[in-house]
């Protein structure tokens, strides 16, 4: 598991890398299908897509969700796909939701052995500036880390190394 979080100027950056035992076309098909996001989000977050996106991702696409950031408390979350290069990367940015800023890059790189290196880069900032960081920074940073640790395990279960 290769996950790290750094912080500069009040902005946290999570970088996660995972090798997937599949060809690039299969990885892109899975991750560019918005409905698959609920399959890789921890169950305890009570994640659900609330609009009806098509079975593909495109630049300008708006996706709306409900997500349980804290126990017994669900947030509305709206993201937009702001950048996309087919088979290489896409970016989702929060338009409305629990963060002051959320910018998530999804990168896919085909490796020589036919596998895919998936790299996620998430830049996020908490609401209420210094106060929000002081009160919730440690909790939120660890929550985001746990989401990606869980995702790492879920993807390993969904796509075991022997099933390319």
Coordinates of C-alpha atoms in Angstrom, one line a residue:
X1 CA 0.0 0.0 0.0
X2 CA 1.6 3.3 -1.1
X3 CA -0.4 6.2 0.5
X4 CA 1.0 9.4 1.9
X5 CA -0.5 12.7 3.0
X6 CA 1.4 16.0 3.2
X7 CA 0.2 19.5 4.1
X8 CA 1.3 22.9 2.8
X9 CA -0.4 26.3 3.2
X10 CA -3.5 24.7 4.8
X11 CA -4.0 22.2 1.9
X12 CA -3.6 18.5 2.4
X13 CA -2.4 16.4 -0.5
X14 CA -3.0 12.6 -0.5
X15 CA -1.1 10.5 -3.0
X16 CA -2.1 6.9 -3.5
X17 CA -0.5 4.4 -5.9
X18 CA -1.8 1.0 -6.6
X19 CA -0.9 -1.6 -9.3
X20 CA -4.0 -3.2 -10.8
X21 CA -3.7 -6.7 -12.5
X22 CA -5.5 -5.8 -15.6
X23 CA -5.0 -4.0 -19.0
X24 CA -5.5 -0.3 -19.2
X25 CA -8.8 -0.6 -21.2
X26 CA -10.4 -2.7 -18.4
X27 CA -9.2 -0.3 -15.6
X28 CA -10.4 2.7 -17.5
X29 CA -13.8 1.1 -18.2
X30 CA -14.2 0.3 -14.5
X31 CA -13.1 3.7 -13.0
X32 CA -14.8 5.9 -15.6
X33 CA -18.2 4.3 -14.8
X34 CA -19.6 6.6 -12.1
X35 CA -21.8 3.9 -10.6
X36 CA -18.7 1.9 -9.6
X37 CA -17.7 4.6 -7.1
X38 CA -20.1 3.1 -4.5
X39 CA -18.4 -0.3 -5.0
X40 CA -15.0 1.1 -3.8
X41 CA -16.2 3.4 -1.1
X42 CA -16.3 2.0 2.5
X43 CA -19.7 0.8 3.5
X44 CA -19.7 2.8 6.7
X45 CA -19.8 6.0 4.7
X46 CA -23.3 5.3 3.5
X47 CA -22.4 6.6 0.0
X48 CA -25.0 6.9 -2.7
X49 CA -25.2 8.7 -6.0
X50 CA -28.4 10.8 -6.0
X51 CA -28.6 11.8 -9.7
X52 CA -28.6 9.4 -12.6
X53 CA -25.2 9.8 -14.5
X54 CA -24.7 7.9 -17.8
X55 CA -22.5 4.8 -18.0
X56 CA -19.4 6.9 -18.9
X57 CA -17.5 9.9 -17.6
X58 CA -17.2 13.1 -19.6
X59 CA -15.7 16.6 -19.1
X60 CA -18.3 18.9 -17.5
X61 CA -20.3 16.0 -16.0
X62 CA -22.0 16.8 -12.6
X63 CA -22.4 13.9 -10.2
X64 CA -24.4 14.3 -6.9
X65 CA -24.0 12.2 -3.9
X66 CA -25.0 11.7 -0.3
X67 CA -22.1 10.6 1.9
X68 CA -21.7 10.0 5.6
X69 CA -18.6 11.9 6.7
X70 CA -19.6 11.7 10.4
X71 CA -21.7 8.9 12.0
X72 CA -25.4 9.7 11.7
X73 CA -24.8 12.8 9.6
X74 CA -25.1 12.7 5.8
X75 CA -23.7 15.4 3.6
X76 CA -24.8 16.4 0.1
X77 CA -21.8 16.4 -2.2
X78 CA -21.6 17.7 -5.8
X79 CA -18.6 17.1 -8.0
X80 CA -17.8 18.1 -11.6
X81 CA -15.5 16.2 -14.0
X82 CA -13.3 19.2 -15.0
X83 CA -10.6 17.5 -17.0
X84 CA -10.5 14.2 -18.9
X85 CA -8.1 12.5 -21.3
X86 CA -9.5 9.2 -22.4
X87 CA -7.5 6.2 -21.0
X88 CA -5.1 8.5 -19.1
X89 CA -6.7 10.6 -16.5
X90 CA -9.7 12.5 -15.2
X91 CA -10.2 15.1 -12.5
X92 CA -13.2 15.6 -10.2
X93 CA -13.7 18.8 -8.3
X94 CA -16.1 19.5 -5.5
X95 CA -18.7 22.2 -6.4
X96 CA -20.7 21.8 -3.2
X97 CA -19.9 19.6 -0.1
X98 CA -18.1 19.1 3.1
X99 CA -14.7 20.5 2.1
X100 CA -13.6 24.1 1.5
X101 CA -11.8 22.6 -1.5
X102 CA -11.6 19.1 -3.1
X103 CA -9.6 18.4 -6.3
X104 CA -9.1 14.7 -7.1
X105 CA -6.9 13.5 -10.0
X106 CA -7.2 9.9 -11.2
X107 CA -4.2 8.8 -13.4
X108 CA -3.8 5.5 -15.2
X109 CA -0.5 4.3 -16.7
X110 CA -0.1 1.1 -18.6
X111 CA 2.9 -0.9 -17.3
X112 CA 5.1 -3.1 -19.5
X113 CA 3.8 -6.3 -17.8
X114 CA 0.2 -5.5 -18.9
X115 CA -0.9 -4.2 -15.5
X116 CA -1.9 -0.6 -14.7
X117 CA -0.4 1.8 -12.2
X118 CA -3.3 3.9 -10.8
X119 CA -2.3 7.1 -9.1
X120 CA -4.8 9.2 -7.1
X121 CA -3.8 12.7 -6.1
X122 CA -6.3 14.4 -3.8
X123 CA -5.9 18.0 -2.7
X124 CA -8.3 19.1 0.0
X125 CA -8.8 21.9 2.4
X126 CA -11.1 22.0 5.4
X127 CA -13.8 24.6 6.0
X128 CA -13.3 27.4 8.5
X129 CA -9.6 27.7 7.8
X130 CA -7.2 27.5 10.8
X131 CA -10.1 26.8 13.2
X132 CA -11.5 23.9 11.1
X133 CA -8.0 22.5 10.8
X134 CA -7.4 22.7 14.5
X135 CA -10.7 21.2 15.4
X136 CA -11.1 18.5 12.7
X137 CA -7.8 18.4 10.8
X138 CA -6.4 15.2 12.4
X139 CA -9.8 13.4 12.2
X140 CA -10.4 14.4 8.5
X141 CA -6.9 13.6 7.3
X142 CA -7.1 10.2 8.9
X143 CA -10.7 9.6 7.5
X144 CA -9.5 10.4 4.0
X145 CA -6.5 8.1 4.5
X146 CA -8.8 5.3 5.7
X147 CA -11.0 5.7 2.6
X148 CA -8.0 5.1 0.4
X149 CA -6.7 2.2 2.5
X150 CA -10.1 0.6 2.3
X151 CA -10.2 1.3 -1.5
X152 CA -6.9 -0.4 -1.8
X153 CA -8.2 -3.5 -0.1
X154 CA -11.6 -3.5 -1.9
X155 CA -9.8 -3.2 -5.3
X156 CA -7.5 -6.1 -4.3
X157 CA -10.6 -8.2 -3.6
X158 CA -12.4 -7.2 -6.7
X159 CA -9.4 -7.7 -9.0
X160 CA -7.1 -10.4 -7.5
X161 CA -3.6 -10.6 -9.0
X162 CA -4.4 -13.9 -10.7
X163 CA -7.5 -12.6 -12.6
X164 CA -6.3 -10.3 -15.4

